[in-house]
Coordinates of C-alpha atoms in Angstrom, one line a residue:
X1 CA 10.2 18.3 -12.8
X2 CA 10.0 21.8 -11.1
X3 CA 6.2 21.8 -11.4
X4 CA 6.0 18.3 -9.8
X5 CA 8.3 19.5 -6.9
X6 CA 6.2 22.6 -6.3
X7 CA 3.0 20.4 -6.4
X8 CA 4.6 18.1 -3.8
X9 CA 5.3 21.0 -1.5
X10 CA 1.8 22.5 -1.9
X11 CA 0.2 19.1 -1.3
X12 CA 2.2 18.7 1.9
X13 CA 1.0 22.1 3.1
X14 CA -2.6 21.2 2.2
X15 CA -2.6 17.9 4.1
X16 CA -1.1 19.7 7.1
X17 CA -3.9 22.3 7.0
X18 CA -6.5 19.5 6.8
X19 CA -5.0 17.8 9.8
X20 CA -5.1 21.1 11.6
X21 CA -8.8 21.6 10.9
X22 CA -10.3 18.1 11.3
X23 CA -11.0 16.2 14.5
X24 CA -13.6 16.0 17.3
X25 CA -13.8 19.8 16.9
X26 CA -13.9 20.9 13.3
X27 CA -12.3 24.3 12.8
X28 CA -12.5 26.5 9.7
X29 CA -9.1 26.9 7.9
X30 CA -8.9 30.6 8.4
X31 CA -9.6 30.1 12.2
X32 CA -7.0 27.4 12.4
X33 CA -4.4 29.7 10.7
X34 CA -5.4 32.6 12.9
X35 CA -4.8 30.4 16.0
X36 CA -1.4 29.4 14.8
X37 CA -0.4 33.0 14.4
X38 CA -1.8 34.0 17.8
X39 CA -5.1 35.5 16.8
X40 CA -7.5 32.8 17.8
X41 CA -11.2 33.7 18.1
X42 CA -11.6 31.8 21.3
X43 CA -9.4 30.2 24.0
X44 CA -10.9 26.8 23.2
X45 CA -9.8 27.0 19.5
X46 CA -6.4 28.3 20.6
X47 CA -5.9 25.4 23.1
X48 CA -7.0 22.8 20.6
X49 CA -5.0 24.1 17.7
X50 CA -1.8 25.3 19.4
X51 CA -1.8 22.9 22.3
X52 CA -2.9 19.7 20.7
X53 CA -3.1 19.6 16.9
X54 CA -0.1 21.7 15.9
X55 CA 2.5 19.7 17.9
X56 CA 0.8 16.5 16.7
X57 CA 0.9 17.4 13.0
X58 CA 4.5 18.6 13.3
X59 CA 5.3 15.3 15.0
X60 CA 3.7 13.4 12.1
X61 CA 5.6 15.5 9.6
X62 CA 8.9 14.9 11.4
X63 CA 8.3 11.2 11.8
X64 CA 7.4 10.7 8.2
X65 CA 10.3 12.8 6.9
X66 CA 12.8 11.0 9.1
X67 CA 11.6 7.5 8.3
X68 CA 11.3 8.1 4.6
X69 CA 14.8 9.7 4.4
X70 CA 16.2 6.9 6.4
X71 CA 14.6 4.3 4.1
X72 CA 16.1 6.0 1.0
X73 CA 19.5 6.1 2.6
X74 CA 19.4 2.4 3.5
X75 CA 18.1 1.5 0.0
X76 CA 20.9 3.5 -1.6
X77 CA 23.5 2.2 0.7
X78 CA 22.6 -1.5 0.2
X79 CA 21.5 -1.0 -3.4
X80 CA 18.5 -3.0 -2.4
X81 CA 15.0 -1.5 -2.9
X82 CA 13.5 -3.7 -0.1
X83 CA 15.7 -2.1 2.6
X84 CA 13.7 -0.2 5.2
X85 CA 14.3 0.7 8.9
X86 CA 11.4 -1.5 10.0
X87 CA 12.2 -4.5 7.8
X88 CA 16.0 -4.5 8.5
X89 CA 15.6 -4.4 12.3
X90 CA 16.9 -0.9 12.8
X91 CA 13.6 0.3 14.3
X92 CA 13.4 -2.8 16.5
X93 CA 16.9 -2.1 17.8
X94 CA 16.0 1.5 18.5
X95 CA 12.8 0.3 20.3
X96 CA 14.9 -1.8 22.7
X97 CA 17.0 1.3 23.5
X98 CA 13.8 3.4 24.0
X99 CA 12.3 0.7 26.3
X100 CA 15.5 0.6 28.4
X101 CA 15.4 4.4 28.8
X102 CA 11.7 4.3 29.7
X103 CA 12.2 1.5 32.3
X104 CA 15.0 3.6 33.8
X105 CA 12.6 6.6 33.9
X106 CA 15.1 8.8 32.1
X107 CA 14.1 12.2 30.7
X108 CA 12.6 12.3 27.2
X109 CA 15.6 14.3 26.0
X110 CA 17.8 11.3 26.4
X111 CA 15.5 8.8 24.8
X112 CA 16.6 9.5 21.1
X113 CA 20.2 8.9 22.2
X114 CA 19.4 5.5 23.6
X115 CA 17.3 4.7 20.5
X116 CA 20.3 5.6 18.4
X117 CA 22.6 3.2 20.4
X118 CA 20.0 0.4 19.9
X119 CA 19.5 1.2 16.3
X120 CA 23.2 1.4 15.3
X121 CA 23.9 -1.9 17.2
X122 CA 21.1 -3.6 15.3
X123 CA 22.3 -2.2 11.9
X124 CA 25.8 -3.5 12.4
X125 CA 24.5 -6.9 13.3
X126 CA 22.2 -7.1 10.3
X127 CA 24.8 -5.7 7.9
X128 CA 27.4 -8.2 9.1
X129 CA 25.0 -11.1 8.3
X130 CA 23.7 -9.6 5.0
X131 CA 27.1 -9.1 3.4
X132 CA 27.6 -11.6 0.6
X133 CA 30.6 -13.9 0.4
X134 CA 32.5 -11.3 -1.7
X135 CA 33.8 -7.9 -0.6
X136 CA 30.9 -6.1 -2.4
X137 CA 27.2 -6.6 -2.4
X138 CA 24.4 -7.4 0.0
X139 CA 22.3 -10.6 0.0
X140 CA 18.6 -9.6 -0.1
X141 CA 17.4 -12.9 1.5
X142 CA 20.0 -12.5 4.4
X143 CA 19.1 -8.9 4.9
X144 CA 15.4 -9.6 5.3
X145 CA 15.8 -12.8 7.3
X146 CA 18.3 -11.1 9.7
X147 CA 15.9 -8.2 10.1
X148 CA 13.0 -10.5 10.9
X149 CA 15.1 -12.5 13.3
X150 CA 16.4 -9.4 15.1
X151 CA 12.8 -7.9 15.3
X152 CA 11.6 -11.1 17.0
X153 CA 14.5 -11.1 19.5
X154 CA 13.9 -7.3 20.2
X155 CA 10.2 -7.9 20.8
X156 CA 11.0 -10.7 23.2
X157 CA 13.5 -8.6 25.1
X158 CA 11.0 -5.7 25.4
X159 CA 8.3 -8.1 26.6
X160 CA 10.7 -9.7 29.1
X161 CA 11.8 -6.3 30.4
X162 CA 8.3 -5.1 30.8
X163 CA 7.1 -8.1 32.7
X164 CA 10.2 -8.3 34.9
X165 CA 11.1 -4.7 35.7
X166 CA 8.1 -2.5 34.8
X167 CA 4.9 -1.7 36.6
X168 CA 1.5 -2.5 35.1
X169 CA 1.0 1.1 34.1
X170 CA 4.5 1.3 32.5
X171 CA 3.9 -2.0 30.6
X172 CA 0.6 -0.7 29.2
X173 CA 2.3 2.5 28.1
X174 CA 5.1 0.6 26.4
X175 CA 2.6 -1.7 24.7
X176 CA 0.6 1.3 23.2
X177 CA 3.9 2.9 22.2
X178 CA 5.0 -0.3 20.3
X179 CA 1.8 -0.2 18.3
X180 CA 2.9 3.1 17.0
X181 CA 1.2 6.4 17.4
X182 CA 1.7 10.1 18.1
X183 CA -1.4 10.8 20.3
X184 CA -0.5 13.1 23.1
X185 CA 2.8 14.3 21.8
X186 CA 3.7 17.8 23.0
X187 CA 6.2 20.5 22.4
X188 CA 8.5 19.2 25.2
X189 CA 8.9 15.9 23.4
X190 CA 9.0 17.2 19.8
X191 CA 11.6 20.0 20.1
X192 CA 14.5 17.9 21.5
X193 CA 13.9 15.2 18.9
X194 CA 13.9 17.7 16.0
X195 CA 17.5 18.5 16.8
X196 CA 18.5 14.9 16.2
X197 CA 16.5 14.7 13.0
X198 CA 18.1 18.0 11.8
X199 CA 21.6 16.6 12.3
X200 CA 20.7 13.4 10.4
X201 CA 19.2 15.4 7.5
X202 CA 22.2 17.7 7.3
X203 CA 24.6 14.7 7.2
X204 CA 22.4 13.0 4.6
X205 CA 22.3 16.0 2.3
X206 CA 26.1 16.5 2.7
X207 CA 26.6 12.9 1.6
X208 CA 24.5 13.2 -1.6
X209 CA 27.6 13.2 -3.9
X210 CA 28.9 10.0 -2.1
X211 CA 25.4 8.4 -2.6
X212 CA 25.6 9.1 -6.3
X213 CA 29.0 7.5 -6.5
X214 CA 27.9 4.5 -4.5
X215 CA 25.0 4.0 -6.9
X216 CA 27.7 3.1 -9.6
X217 CA 28.8 0.2 -7.4
X218 CA 31.4 0.0 -4.6
X219 CA 34.2 -1.0 -6.9
X220 CA 33.6 1.8 -9.3
X221 CA 33.2 4.3 -6.5
X222 CA 36.5 3.2 -4.9
X223 CA 38.3 3.5 -8.2
X224 CA 37.0 7.1 -8.5
X225 CA 38.7 7.9 -5.2
X226 CA 35.8 7.5 -2.8
X227 CA 36.6 6.1 0.7
X228 CA 33.8 3.6 0.5
X229 CA 34.0 2.3 4.1
X230 CA 34.0 5.8 5.7
X231 CA 31.2 7.0 3.4
X232 CA 29.1 4.0 4.2
X233 CA 29.6 4.4 7.9
X234 CA 28.6 8.1 7.7
X235 CA 25.5 7.4 5.6
X236 CA 24.5 4.4 7.8
X237 CA 24.9 6.6 11.0
X238 CA 22.6 9.3 9.4
X239 CA 20.0 6.7 8.5
X240 CA 20.0 5.1 11.9
X241 CA 19.9 8.5 13.7
X242 CA 16.8 9.5 11.6
X243 CA 15.0 6.2 12.1
X244 CA 15.9 6.1 15.9
X245 CA 14.6 9.6 16.4
X246 CA 11.3 8.7 14.7
X247 CA 11.0 5.6 16.8
X248 CA 11.5 7.7 20.0
X249 CA 8.6 9.9 19.0
X250 CA 6.1 7.6 17.5
X251 CA 7.0 4.0 18.4
X252 CA 7.0 1.3 15.8
X253 CA 5.6 2.7 12.5
X254 CA 6.6 0.5 9.7
X255 CA 6.9 0.6 5.9
X256 CA 7.1 4.4 5.5
X257 CA 10.8 4.1 4.6
X258 CA 9.8 1.4 2.1
X259 CA 6.9 3.0 0.3
X260 CA 7.9 6.7 0.2
X261 CA 11.2 6.3 -1.7
X262 CA 9.6 4.1 -4.3
X263 CA 6.8 6.6 -4.9
X264 CA 9.3 9.4 -5.0
X265 CA 11.5 7.6 -7.5
X266 CA 8.5 7.0 -9.8
X267 CA 7.7 10.8 -9.8
X268 CA 11.1 12.5 -9.6
X269 CA 13.9 10.1 -10.8
X270 CA 17.0 9.0 -9.0
X271 CA 19.2 11.9 -8.2
X272 CA 20.4 11.6 -4.6
X273 CA 19.9 15.2 -3.4
X274 CA 16.5 15.6 -5.1
X275 CA 15.4 12.1 -3.8
X276 CA 16.4 13.0 -0.2
X277 CA 14.1 15.9 -0.2
X278 CA 11.2 14.3 -2.2
X279 CA 11.3 11.0 -0.4
X280 CA 11.2 12.9 2.9
X281 CA 8.2 15.0 1.9
X282 CA 6.4 11.9 0.5
X283 CA 6.9 10.1 3.8
X284 CA 5.6 13.1 5.7
X285 CA 2.4 13.1 3.5
X286 CA 2.0 9.3 4.2
X287 CA 2.2 9.7 7.9
X288 CA 0.1 12.9 8.0
X289 CA -2.6 11.1 6.0
X290 CA -2.5 7.9 8.1
X291 CA -2.7 10.0 11.3
X292 CA -5.7 11.8 9.9
X293 CA -7.4 8.5 9.3
X294 CA -6.4 7.2 12.7
X295 CA -8.2 10.2 14.3
X296 CA -11.3 10.4 12.1
X297 CA -12.2 6.8 10.9
X298 CA -13.6 5.7 14.2
X299 CA -15.3 8.6 16.2
X300 CA -14.7 8.4 19.9
X301 CA -11.5 6.2 19.7
X302 CA -8.2 6.4 17.9
X303 CA -6.7 3.7 15.7
X304 CA -3.0 2.8 16.1
X305 CA -0.9 4.6 13.5
X306 CA 1.4 1.7 13.1
X307 CA -1.5 -0.6 12.3
X308 CA -2.8 1.7 9.5
X309 CA 0.7 2.0 8.0
X310 CA 1.0 -1.8 8.1
X311 CA -2.2 -2.1 6.1
X312 CA -0.8 0.3 3.5
X313 CA 2.8 -0.9 3.4
X314 CA 2.3 -4.6 3.9
X315 CA 0.6 -5.3 0.5
X316 CA 3.1 -3.0 -1.1
X317 CA 6.0 -4.9 0.4
X318 CA 4.5 -8.2 -0.8
X319 CA 4.2 -6.8 -4.3
X320 CA 7.8 -5.6 -4.3
X321 CA 9.1 -8.9 -2.9
X322 CA 7.2 -10.9 -5.6
X323 CA 8.5 -8.5 -8.3
X324 CA 12.1 -8.9 -7.1
X325 CA 11.8 -12.7 -7.1
X326 CA 10.4 -12.6 -10.6
X327 CA 13.3 -10.5 -11.7
X328 CA 15.8 -13.0 -10.1
X329 CA 14.1 -16.0 -11.8
X330 CA 14.0 -14.3 -15.2
X331 CA 17.8 -13.7 -15.1

């Protein structure tokens, strides 16, 4: 297990270095590292590495880490392996909040807060519908259908707001942001968002014990002395804060929170604290790799990050859904 964990860390660092080196201007690894530490051989390399690629790869890392950790929290909370910020409508709710902030021309520092308000509102709406008839348990069908319905409504609201209140330039910017991508992200946008992500991660790690108890079932956890309602609210808030922060940075990038926790569980087991870290790093690798493809697959133009992740995550979701249905029919 320790060897696997070290390998995961080393692979994360490797994909970050590759992202730093490759692009329209290919830079040798030693030159890229020298530029990061303030010893660039030329001003051009310094500007490309420190001014463009470094904030971009750190943004990809933060987005992947936040979405994957949020996905793991939602799956653990609902005890449903199909839960994901994108599929459950949390990302769509956050997108409405971001769109409102953009249309009001607010500073970027306030956008993650508005995204959180939209995301938490969406999560409460979906959770209230997905609850089964009993006190415990979540209906998988209701969860997915409520998420799909909410995403449709959120998309319609954003389109209506763009066409009614926004300028053509603003509408174009919002459209590109909805497609998902981190092109042009800079230090001024990254640093404020990192503080929100850090709070979400700290809360999530602090709630690892509660997650392990909730994995036994809500009734069992309650009988062991856990305040189930309060714990669920704290964990849900952390999940929404992480997903909303990622949406504020990258727009709608789906399926990271679905794919990464599943891959991590296959490799590292199910312990909550270990899974929080490993799922996050796996998600970071997924987004870093997808962003690398977005920049290099088609020279001269950039593919939307959200589109690439949908091509990866969509078939994976279909496989999981069919597997879950087979499990239900076999019981």
